[in-house]
Amino acid sequence: MRRISIFGATGSVGMSTLDLIRREPDAYAVVALTANSDVDGLAAVARETGAEMAVIGDPDRYQALKAALAGSGIEAAAGDDALVAAAGAGADWTMASIVGCAGLRPTMAALKAGGTVALANKESLVSAGALMMDAARASGATLLPVDSEHNAIFQCLAGSRLEDVARIILTASGGPFRTRSRAEMADITPAQAVAHPNWSMGAKISVDSATMMNKGLELIEAAYLFPVGLERIEILVHPQSVIHSMVEYRDRSTLAQLGSPDMRIPIAHALAWPERIATPCQPLDLARIGRLDFEAPDAERFPALRLARHVAQEGGAAPAILNAANEVAVAAFLAGRIGFLDIAMIVEDVLNRYSAPTPGAIDDVLVADAAARRQAGQVMERMTA
Ligand code: NAD
Ligand code: MG
């Protein structure tokens, strides 16, 4: 019986994780489930799975959560510190699927507690990669990548030495605007941006896929998870999202991992690792798909790719600053306050205006994150003034 917790249980990745667990209820005991504001959604899955505790991020919703769990025996808690405490509540497998840097402290706490951490929350690794990898080494935690590309790379690397890797080839769908010119991107609406051609995901990552900032964040994520040197990590556009990434070895043998674009496949891999479990996912029908296409990424039309590679080279606090500015800009775009092309412009502006020393601890990351958010807010005020 595996004791599991899910951070961000009401989100896209969280619900996919719950879907797998639901199919084998006797194999898992649920320790903690968390959400940001959806009290009813959280209470429903906590009751259904018989979780030991449910934690809501918004402290003002504590009473509502308590009321929704009345009579269930499930412990209710609320607020950031409760999220961190829940990460140390005795799970041996934790899904880190909060969106954004908001997931950093709970993910870090789960890593410090040891056990296995299945990582979907790429923004935490982008912001604090060195500190998170150090924490995992120190506690002996196992960090399993859930992002489909990184899970694919992990599978392609199985048992091999990083010294033997010639290249990591990170595939990208190119998003819904892969073939559009810059001029044609100017009027893109939030509804168009969140409609991804291959994957069904939360709003923030869907916008990141449309700007290709998602691939930029994944480049940084890959550099921390698989330290082969940034120059060995390449991005390749592959519109069908069938090959989830590849590893080329120095003998020029290349391994790829393929599958239907369904996050339950990488989640199941992390859930069962080092074994395998059955999933309800569609088998890959290559005869029906017919062909797989590839093209080079275009950093002119998608400046987020250039910005992300730049901050990855710079290291220190730069990735945290890029991530924070991007979170603010994406939220403003989704709220209809800025245009699609403004997102990368704001990120670049913040990177030009603000830098911070290399973080020595998580608090330093959070200081840089907060300052970059303020800068992004000021850049937007000037833009719309
Ligand atoms: P989502 O928006 O669907 O869900 C986010 C979850 O985080 C929700 O449960 C929400 O309640 C919680 N949350 C949001 N803000 C919070 C806060 N301030 N404090 C506490 N909890 C908060 O997002 P998603 O698509 O499931 O993505 C989750 C993470 O997984 C992201 O980092 C994303 O980049 C990564 N990821 C997602 C997919 C996917 O297919 N959806 C694929 C790869 C990686
Ligand atoms: Mg991905």
GROMACS .gro file of C-alpha atoms and ligand atoms in nm:
model
  430
    1MET     CA    1   0.000   0.000   0.000
    2ARG     CA    2   0.153   0.327  -0.116
    3ARG     CA    3   0.088   0.640   0.091
    4ILE     CA    4   0.037   0.927  -0.149
    5SER     CA    5  -0.030   1.301  -0.142
    6ILE     CA    6  -0.134   1.526  -0.429
    7PHE     CA    7  -0.051   1.898  -0.425
    8GLY     CA    8  -0.283   2.073  -0.668
    9ALA     CA    9  -0.534   1.786  -0.662
   10THR     CA   10  -0.809   1.988  -0.833
   11GLY     CA   11  -0.598   2.080  -1.138
   12SER     CA   12  -0.545   1.907  -1.468
   13VAL     CA   13  -0.246   1.696  -1.356
   14GLY     CA   14  -0.397   1.642  -1.010
   15MET     CA   15  -0.722   1.508  -1.157
   16SER     CA   16  -0.532   1.281  -1.397
   17THR     CA   17  -0.339   1.143  -1.099
   18LEU     CA   18  -0.664   1.085  -0.908
   19ASP     CA   19  -0.807   0.910  -1.212
   20LEU     CA   20  -0.525   0.651  -1.200
   21ILE     CA   21  -0.553   0.604  -0.825
   22ARG     CA   22  -0.929   0.557  -0.846
   23ARG     CA   23  -0.875   0.252  -1.066
   24GLU     CA   24  -0.664   0.073  -0.800
   25PRO     CA   25  -0.811   0.195  -0.471
   26ASP     CA   26  -0.656  -0.086  -0.269
   27ALA     CA   27  -0.305   0.001  -0.385
   28TYR     CA   28  -0.303   0.353  -0.240
   29ALA     CA   29  -0.377   0.529   0.086
   30VAL     CA   30  -0.426   0.903   0.037
   31VAL     CA   31  -0.254   1.121   0.297
   32ALA     CA   32  -0.306   1.483   0.185
   33LEU     CA   33  -0.490   1.652  -0.101
   34THR     CA   34  -0.457   2.026  -0.164
   35ALA     CA   35  -0.614   2.302  -0.375
   36ASN     CA   36  -0.593   2.678  -0.391
   37SER     CA   37  -0.955   2.796  -0.373
   38ASP     CA   38  -1.196   2.525  -0.492
   39VAL     CA   39  -1.333   2.411  -0.155
   40ASP     CA   40  -1.613   2.195  -0.297
   41GLY     CA   41  -1.389   2.022  -0.551
   42LEU     CA   42  -1.128   1.952  -0.287
   43ALA     CA   43  -1.377   1.825  -0.029
   44ALA     CA   44  -1.536   1.596  -0.288
   45VAL     CA   45  -1.209   1.423  -0.384
   46ALA     CA   46  -1.096   1.409  -0.021
   47ARG     CA   47  -1.418   1.230   0.078
   48GLU     CA   48  -1.409   1.002  -0.224
   49THR     CA   49  -1.049   0.888  -0.161
   50GLY     CA   50  -1.077   0.885   0.219
   51ALA     CA   51  -0.785   1.126   0.250
   52GLU     CA   52  -0.638   1.187   0.595
   53MET     CA   53  -0.625   1.564   0.538
   54ALA     CA   54  -0.732   1.833   0.293
   55VAL     CA   55  -0.553   2.166   0.268
   56ILE     CA   56  -0.683   2.478   0.098
   57GLY     CA   57  -0.425   2.743   0.003
   58ASP     CA   58  -0.653   3.041   0.062
   59PRO     CA   59  -0.661   3.093   0.442
   60ASP     CA   60  -1.000   3.268   0.420
   61ARG     CA   61  -1.161   2.945   0.308
   62TYR     CA   62  -1.073   2.742   0.616
   63GLN     CA   63  -1.422   2.754   0.769
   64ALA     CA   64  -1.583   2.664   0.438
   65LEU     CA   65  -1.352   2.363   0.399
   66LYS     CA   66  -1.417   2.255   0.758
   67ALA     CA   67  -1.791   2.273   0.695
   68ALA     CA   68  -1.760   2.081   0.369
   69LEU     CA   69  -1.569   1.802   0.547
   70ALA     CA   70  -1.794   1.789   0.856
   71GLY     CA   71  -1.857   1.436   0.979
   72SER     CA   72  -1.597   1.282   0.745
   73GLY     CA   73  -1.312   1.263   0.996
   74ILE     CA   74  -1.086   1.430   0.740
   75GLU     CA   75  -0.861   1.696   0.889
   76ALA     CA   76  -0.901   2.043   0.734
   77ALA     CA   77  -0.622   2.301   0.713
   78ALA     CA   78  -0.557   2.623   0.524
   79GLY     CA   79  -0.279   2.861   0.423
   80ASP     CA   80   0.075   2.842   0.292
   81ASP     CA   81   0.227   2.704   0.611
   82ALA     CA   82  -0.036   2.429   0.621
   83LEU     CA   83   0.061   2.333   0.265
   84VAL     CA   84   0.424   2.304   0.373
   85ALA     CA   85   0.327   2.103   0.681
   86ALA     CA   86   0.117   1.868   0.467
   87ALA     CA   87   0.425   1.793   0.258
   88GLY     CA   88   0.582   1.640   0.568
   89ALA     CA   89   0.271   1.445   0.674
   90GLY     CA   90   0.410   1.100   0.595
   91ALA     CA   91   0.340   1.030   0.229
   92ASP     CA   92   0.596   0.813   0.056
   93TRP     CA   93   0.491   0.938  -0.292
   94THR     CA   94   0.398   1.300  -0.357
   95MET     CA   95   0.260   1.454  -0.675
   96ALA     CA   96   0.383   1.814  -0.698
   97SER     CA   97   0.125   1.962  -0.935
   98ILE     CA   98   0.057   2.310  -0.803
   99VAL     CA   99   0.097   2.561  -1.088
  100GLY     CA  100   0.361   2.831  -1.057
  101CYS     CA  101   0.621   2.933  -0.804
  102ALA     CA  102   0.341   2.899  -0.544
  103GLY     CA  103   0.439   2.531  -0.543
  104LEU     CA  104   0.799   2.595  -0.445
  105ARG     CA  105   0.779   2.574  -0.065
  106PRO     CA  106   0.555   2.263  -0.054
  107THR     CA  107   0.762   2.089  -0.323
  108MET     CA  108   1.081   2.171  -0.136
  109ALA     CA  109   0.928   2.040   0.187
  110ALA     CA  110   0.833   1.714   0.014
  111LEU     CA  111   1.190   1.677  -0.115
  112LYS     CA  112   1.332   1.742   0.232
  113ALA     CA  113   1.101   1.477   0.376
  114GLY     CA  114   1.265   1.214   0.152
  115GLY     CA  115   1.040   0.967  -0.029
  116THR     CA  116   0.945   1.003  -0.394
  117VAL     CA  117   0.844   1.335  -0.547
  118ALA     CA  118   0.673   1.322  -0.886
  119LEU     CA  119   0.737   1.667  -1.029
  120ALA     CA  120   0.491   1.837  -1.262
  121ASN     CA  121   0.538   2.184  -1.108
  122LYS     CA  122   0.815   2.295  -1.346
  123GLU     CA  123   0.809   2.658  -1.226
  124SER     CA  124   0.950   2.553  -0.887
  125LEU     CA  125   1.245   2.377  -1.052
  126VAL     CA  126   1.301   2.669  -1.291
  127SER     CA  127   1.307   2.913  -0.998
  128ALA     CA  128   1.512   2.709  -0.752
  129GLY     CA  129   1.663   2.421  -0.951
  130ALA     CA  130   2.003   2.410  -0.783
  131LEU     CA  131   1.853   2.426  -0.433
  132MET     CA  132   1.593   2.161  -0.513
  133MET     CA  133   1.846   1.919  -0.662
  134ASP     CA  134   2.069   1.972  -0.354
  135ALA     CA  135   1.774   1.909  -0.121
  136ALA     CA  136   1.691   1.584  -0.301
  137ARG     CA  137   2.051   1.466  -0.278
  138ALA     CA  138   2.073   1.557   0.092
  139SER     CA  139   1.752   1.380   0.194
  140GLY     CA  140   1.783   1.088  -0.047
  141ALA     CA  141   1.448   1.179  -0.206
  142THR     CA  142   1.375   1.036  -0.551
  143LEU     CA  143   1.275   1.308  -0.796
  144LEU     CA  144   1.074   1.167  -1.088
  145PRO     CA  145   0.991   1.401  -1.377
  146VAL     CA  146   0.624   1.404  -1.481
  147ASP     CA  147   0.645   1.672  -1.750
  148SER     CA  148   0.598   1.448  -2.055
  149GLU     CA  149   0.925   1.551  -2.222
  150HIS     CA  150   1.134   1.504  -1.908
  151ASN     CA  151   0.961   1.179  -1.827
  152ALA     CA  152   1.047   1.067  -2.182
  153ILE     CA  153   1.412   1.168  -2.138
  154PHE     CA  154   1.422   0.988  -1.803
  155GLN     CA  155   1.290   0.674  -1.972
  156CYS     CA  156   1.536   0.706  -2.264
  157LEU     CA  157   1.823   0.747  -2.018
  158ALA     CA  158   1.734   0.439  -1.814
  159GLY     CA  159   2.052   0.298  -1.675
  160SER     CA  160   2.287   0.500  -1.897
  161ARG     CA  161   2.562   0.739  -1.791
  162LEU     CA  162   2.513   1.111  -1.862
  163GLU     CA  163   2.874   1.116  -1.991
  164ASP     CA  164   2.760   0.899  -2.282
  165VAL     CA  165   2.486   1.143  -2.388
  166ALA     CA  166   2.564   1.343  -2.703
  167ARG     CA  167   2.234   1.534  -2.715
  168ILE     CA  168   1.899   1.560  -2.545
  169ILE     CA  169   1.632   1.646  -2.800
  170LEU     CA  170   1.338   1.814  -2.633
  171THR     CA  171   1.037   1.797  -2.862
  172ALA     CA  172   0.779   2.077  -2.882
  173SER     CA  173   0.438   2.076  -3.047
  174GLY     CA  174   0.490   2.439  -3.141
  175GLY     CA  175   0.153   2.523  -2.987
  176PRO     CA  176  -0.159   2.654  -3.162
  177PHE     CA  177   0.026   2.938  -3.341
  178ARG     CA  178   0.318   2.739  -3.479
  179THR     CA  179   0.266   2.862  -3.835
  180ARG     CA  180   0.156   3.220  -3.762
  181SER     CA  181   0.360   3.531  -3.838
  182ARG     CA  182   0.427   3.788  -3.563
  183ALA     CA  183   0.168   4.018  -3.722
  184GLU     CA  184  -0.091   3.743  -3.710
  185MET     CA  185  -0.018   3.683  -3.340
  186ALA     CA  186  -0.097   4.038  -3.230
  187ASP     CA  187  -0.472   3.989  -3.187
  188ILE     CA  188  -0.474   3.644  -3.034
  189THR     CA  189  -0.737   3.614  -2.759
  190PRO     CA  190  -0.703   3.416  -2.433
  191ALA     CA  191  -0.963   3.167  -2.561
  192GLN     CA  192  -0.756   3.100  -2.874
  193ALA     CA  193  -0.434   3.069  -2.674
  194VAL     CA  194  -0.566   2.813  -2.426
  195ALA     CA  195  -0.700   2.584  -2.702
  196HIS     CA  196  -0.397   2.358  -2.744
  197PRO     CA  197  -0.404   2.133  -3.053
  198ASN     CA  198  -0.284   1.813  -2.878
  199TRP     CA  199  -0.304   1.843  -2.499
  200SER     CA  200  -0.578   1.938  -2.253
  201MET     CA  201  -0.408   2.136  -1.972
  202GLY     CA  202  -0.454   2.417  -1.721
  203ALA     CA  203  -0.482   2.773  -1.853
  204LYS     CA  204  -0.136   2.894  -1.754
  205ILE     CA  205   0.063   2.614  -1.917
  206SER     CA  206  -0.162   2.636  -2.224
  207VAL     CA  207  -0.067   3.002  -2.272
  208ASP     CA  208   0.297   2.910  -2.209
  209SER     CA  209   0.270   2.650  -2.486
  210ALA     CA  210   0.127   2.913  -2.720
  211THR     CA  211   0.416   3.157  -2.656
  212MET     CA  212   0.658   2.862  -2.641
  213MET     CA  213   0.770   2.987  -2.300
  214ASN     CA  214   0.666   2.640  -2.188
  215LYS     CA  215   0.949   2.493  -2.397
  216GLY     CA  216   1.182   2.758  -2.260
  217LEU     CA  217   1.089   2.661  -1.902
  218GLU     CA  218   1.136   2.297  -2.000
  219LEU     CA  219   1.485   2.369  -2.134
  220ILE     CA  220   1.578   2.507  -1.792
  221GLU     CA  221   1.400   2.216  -1.622
  222ALA     CA  222   1.597   1.967  -1.836
  223ALA     CA  223   1.926   2.139  -1.758
  224TYR     CA  224   1.872   2.084  -1.385
  225LEU     CA  225   1.733   1.731  -1.408
  226PHE     CA  226   1.984   1.604  -1.666
  227PRO     CA  227   2.305   1.808  -1.630
  228VAL     CA  228   2.468   1.725  -1.964
  229GLY     CA  229   2.549   2.091  -2.045
  230LEU     CA  230   2.305   2.338  -2.198
  231GLU     CA  231   2.471   2.320  -2.540
  232ARG     CA  232   2.371   1.952  -2.554
  233ILE     CA  233   2.001   2.024  -2.505
  234GLU     CA  234   1.820   2.105  -2.829
  235ILE     CA  235   1.459   2.189  -2.904
  236LEU     CA  236   1.289   2.026  -3.201
  237VAL     CA  237   0.938   2.114  -3.315
  238HIS     CA  238   0.726   1.805  -3.373
  239PRO     CA  239   0.361   1.907  -3.427
  240GLN     CA  240   0.200   1.566  -3.365
  241SER     CA  241   0.328   1.530  -3.002
  242VAL     CA  242   0.385   1.158  -3.048
  243ILE     CA  243   0.759   1.152  -2.973
  244HIS     CA  244   0.781   1.310  -2.629
  245SER     CA  245   1.160   1.360  -2.644
  246MET     CA  246   1.480   1.177  -2.743
  247VAL     CA  247   1.829   1.104  -2.620
  248GLU     CA  248   2.116   1.066  -2.863
  249TYR     CA  249   2.421   0.882  -2.729
  250ARG     CA  250   2.780   0.936  -2.837
  251ASP     CA  251   2.771   0.623  -3.053
  252ARG     CA  252   2.492   0.814  -3.244
  253SER     CA  253   2.225   0.573  -3.133
  254THR     CA  254   1.908   0.774  -3.058
  255LEU     CA  255   1.632   0.658  -2.823
  256ALA     CA  256   1.284   0.810  -2.829
  257GLN     CA  257   0.979   0.763  -2.609
  258LEU     CA  258   0.643   0.765  -2.786
  259GLY     CA  259   0.284   0.763  -2.670
  260SER     CA  260  -0.057   0.922  -2.706
  261PRO     CA  261  -0.064   1.280  -2.575
  262ASP     CA  262  -0.223   1.185  -2.242
  263MET     CA  263  -0.059   1.297  -1.916
  264ARG     CA  264  -0.182   0.982  -1.745
  265ILE     CA  265   0.100   0.795  -1.924
  266PRO     CA  266   0.393   0.986  -1.766
  267ILE     CA  267   0.200   1.009  -1.436
  268ALA     CA  268   0.151   0.631  -1.436
  269HIS     CA  269   0.521   0.586  -1.506
  270ALA     CA  270   0.608   0.796  -1.201
  271LEU     CA  271   0.340   0.627  -0.991
  272ALA     CA  272   0.463   0.274  -1.062
  273TRP     CA  273   0.835   0.335  -1.110
  274PRO     CA  274   1.045   0.122  -1.129
  275GLU     CA  275   0.756  -0.108  -1.221
  276ARG     CA  276   0.474  -0.047  -1.472
  277ILE     CA  277   0.097  -0.031  -1.434
  278ALA     CA  278  -0.182  -0.053  -1.689
  279THR     CA  279  -0.354   0.272  -1.791
  280PRO     CA  280  -0.682   0.341  -1.974
  281CYS     CA  281  -0.490   0.551  -2.229
  282GLN     CA  282  -0.523   0.507  -2.604
  283PRO     CA  283  -0.261   0.279  -2.757
  284LEU     CA  284  -0.051   0.451  -3.019
  285ASP     CA  285  -0.192   0.393  -3.367
  286LEU     CA  286   0.097   0.493  -3.592
  287ALA     CA  287  -0.071   0.362  -3.906
  288ARG     CA  288  -0.357   0.604  -3.845
  289ILE     CA  289  -0.124   0.892  -3.755
  290GLY     CA  290   0.060   0.813  -4.080
  291ARG     CA  291   0.349   1.054  -4.051
  292LEU     CA  292   0.560   1.238  -3.800
  293ASP     CA  293   0.687   1.587  -3.889
  294PHE     CA  294   0.981   1.783  -3.753
  295GLU     CA  295   1.106   2.138  -3.793
  296ALA     CA  296   1.354   2.372  -3.631
  297PRO     CA  297   1.213   2.611  -3.368
  298ASP     CA  298   1.187   2.979  -3.468
  299ALA     CA  299   1.321   3.207  -3.193
  300GLU     CA  300   1.237   3.514  -3.401
  301ARG     CA  301   0.864   3.447  -3.391
  302PHE     CA  302   0.884   3.293  -3.042
  303PRO     CA  303   1.124   3.518  -2.846
  304ALA     CA  304   1.049   3.325  -2.525
  305LEU     CA  305   1.285   3.055  -2.655
  306ARG     CA  306   1.572   3.303  -2.680
  307LEU     CA  307   1.497   3.455  -2.338
  308ALA     CA  308   1.485   3.116  -2.168
  309ARG     CA  309   1.813   2.997  -2.319
  310HIS     CA  310   1.971   3.324  -2.216
  311VAL     CA  311   1.865   3.295  -1.851
  312ALA     CA  312   1.961   2.928  -1.847
  313GLN     CA  313   2.314   3.029  -1.948
  314GLU     CA  314   2.319   3.310  -1.695
  315GLY     CA  315   2.194   3.091  -1.409
  316GLY     CA  316   2.172   3.234  -1.055
  317ALA     CA  317   1.844   3.414  -0.995
  318ALA     CA  318   1.780   3.486  -1.365
  319PRO     CA  319   1.550   3.185  -1.425
  320ALA     CA  320   1.343   3.278  -1.118
  321ILE     CA  321   1.308   3.634  -1.249
  322LEU     CA  322   1.205   3.512  -1.594
  323ASN     CA  323   0.952   3.277  -1.441
  324ALA     CA  324   0.800   3.537  -1.207
  325ALA     CA  325   0.767   3.798  -1.483
  326ASN     CA  326   0.610   3.537  -1.708
  327GLU     CA  327   0.356   3.433  -1.441
  328VAL     CA  328   0.247   3.795  -1.397
  329ALA     CA  329   0.230   3.859  -1.772
  330VAL     CA  330   0.035   3.539  -1.844
  331ALA     CA  331  -0.217   3.622  -1.569
  332ALA     CA  332  -0.259   3.973  -1.717
  333PHE     CA  333  -0.305   3.828  -2.066
  334LEU     CA  334  -0.566   3.580  -1.939
  335ALA     CA  335  -0.743   3.871  -1.766
  336GLY     CA  336  -0.756   4.059  -2.096
  337ARG     CA  337  -0.524   4.338  -1.974
  338ILE     CA  338  -0.237   4.291  -2.222
  339GLY     CA  339  -0.190   4.145  -2.568
  340PHE     CA  340  -0.036   3.810  -2.658
  341LEU     CA  341   0.291   3.955  -2.790
  342ASP     CA  342   0.327   4.170  -2.477
  343ILE     CA  343   0.396   3.860  -2.265
  344ALA     CA  344   0.751   3.800  -2.391
  345MET     CA  345   0.815   4.176  -2.416
  346ILE     CA  346   0.733   4.220  -2.048
  347VAL     CA  347   0.954   3.927  -1.951
  348GLU     CA  348   1.244   4.073  -2.151
  349ASP     CA  349   1.191   4.418  -2.002
  350VAL     CA  350   1.196   4.280  -1.647
  351LEU     CA  351   1.512   4.079  -1.721
  352ASN     CA  352   1.681   4.396  -1.849
  353ARG     CA  353   1.580   4.603  -1.547
  354TYR     CA  354   1.625   4.369  -1.259
  355SER     CA  355   1.884   4.118  -1.142
  356ALA     CA  356   1.946   3.953  -0.807
  357PRO     CA  357   2.234   3.764  -0.646
  358THR     CA  358   2.249   3.385  -0.681
  359PRO     CA  359   2.004   3.250  -0.423
  360GLY     CA  360   2.161   3.061  -0.135
  361ALA     CA  361   1.827   2.954   0.011
  362ILE     CA  362   1.461   2.933  -0.082
  363ASP     CA  363   1.388   3.265   0.091
  364ASP     CA  364   1.632   3.436  -0.150
  365VAL     CA  365   1.441   3.284  -0.443
  366LEU     CA  366   1.114   3.411  -0.300
  367VAL     CA  367   1.261   3.762  -0.258
  368ALA     CA  368   1.377   3.767  -0.622
  369ASP     CA  369   1.041   3.625  -0.732
  370ALA     CA  370   0.848   3.896  -0.543
  371ALA     CA  371   1.071   4.176  -0.673
  372ALA     CA  372   1.039   4.050  -1.033
  373ARG     CA  373   0.660   4.043  -0.993
  374ARG     CA  374   0.663   4.406  -0.876
  375GLN     CA  375   0.884   4.500  -1.172
  376ALA     CA  376   0.649   4.325  -1.412
  377GLY     CA  377   0.355   4.515  -1.260
  378GLN     CA  378   0.539   4.845  -1.313
  379VAL     CA  379   0.631   4.758  -1.673
  380MET     CA  380   0.262   4.687  -1.742
  381GLU     CA  381   0.152   5.012  -1.579
  382ARG     CA  382   0.387   5.207  -1.806
  383MET     CA  383   0.263   5.010  -2.108
  384THR     CA  384  -0.104   5.077  -2.046
  385ALA     CA  385  -0.056   5.437  -1.919
  386NAD     P1  386  -0.410   2.368  -1.320
  386NAD     O1  387  -0.426   2.514  -1.328
  386NAD     O2  388  -0.508   2.281  -1.390
  386NAD     O3  389  -0.406   2.322  -1.166
  386NAD     C1  390  -0.326   2.387  -1.074
  386NAD     C2  391  -0.346   2.334  -0.934
  386NAD     O4  392  -0.266   2.413  -0.845
  386NAD     C3  393  -0.489   2.343  -0.884
  386NAD     O5  394  -0.519   2.233  -0.802
  386NAD     C4  395  -0.489   2.472  -0.801
  386NAD     O6  396  -0.586   2.471  -0.699
  386NAD     C5  397  -0.350   2.470  -0.744
  386NAD     N1  398  -0.298   2.605  -0.717
  386NAD     C6  399  -0.296   2.709  -0.804
  386NAD     N2  400  -0.243   2.818  -0.745
  386NAD     C7  401  -0.212   2.783  -0.619
  386NAD     C8  402  -0.158   2.853  -0.508
  386NAD     N3  403  -0.125   2.984  -0.515
  386NAD     N4  404  -0.140   2.786  -0.391
  386NAD     C9  405  -0.174   2.655  -0.382
  386NAD     N5  406  -0.226   2.584  -0.484
  386NAD    C10  407  -0.246   2.647  -0.601
  386NAD     O7  408  -0.261   2.338  -1.371
  386NAD     P2  409  -0.206   2.206  -1.442
  386NAD     O8  410  -0.224   2.217  -1.588
  386NAD     O9  411  -0.253   2.084  -1.370
  386NAD    O10  412  -0.050   2.223  -1.418
  386NAD    C11  413   0.009   2.200  -1.291
  386NAD    C12  414   0.161   2.202  -1.306
  386NAD    O11  415   0.198   2.091  -1.388
  386NAD    C13  416   0.215   2.326  -1.376
  386NAD    O12  417   0.340   2.359  -1.321
  386NAD    C14  418   0.232   2.282  -1.519
  386NAD    O13  419   0.335   2.353  -1.586
  386NAD    C15  420   0.272   2.136  -1.499
  386NAD     N6  421   0.238   2.050  -1.615
  386NAD    C16  422   0.109   2.036  -1.653
  386NAD    C17  423   0.077   1.955  -1.762
  386NAD    C18  424  -0.066   1.935  -1.804
  386NAD    O14  425  -0.090   1.856  -1.895
  386NAD     N7  426  -0.163   2.000  -1.747
  386NAD    C19  427   0.180   1.892  -1.833
  386NAD    C20  428   0.311   1.909  -1.791
  386NAD    C21  429   0.340   1.989  -1.680
  387MG      MG  430   0.585   1.935  -2.119
   0.00000   0.00000   0.00000
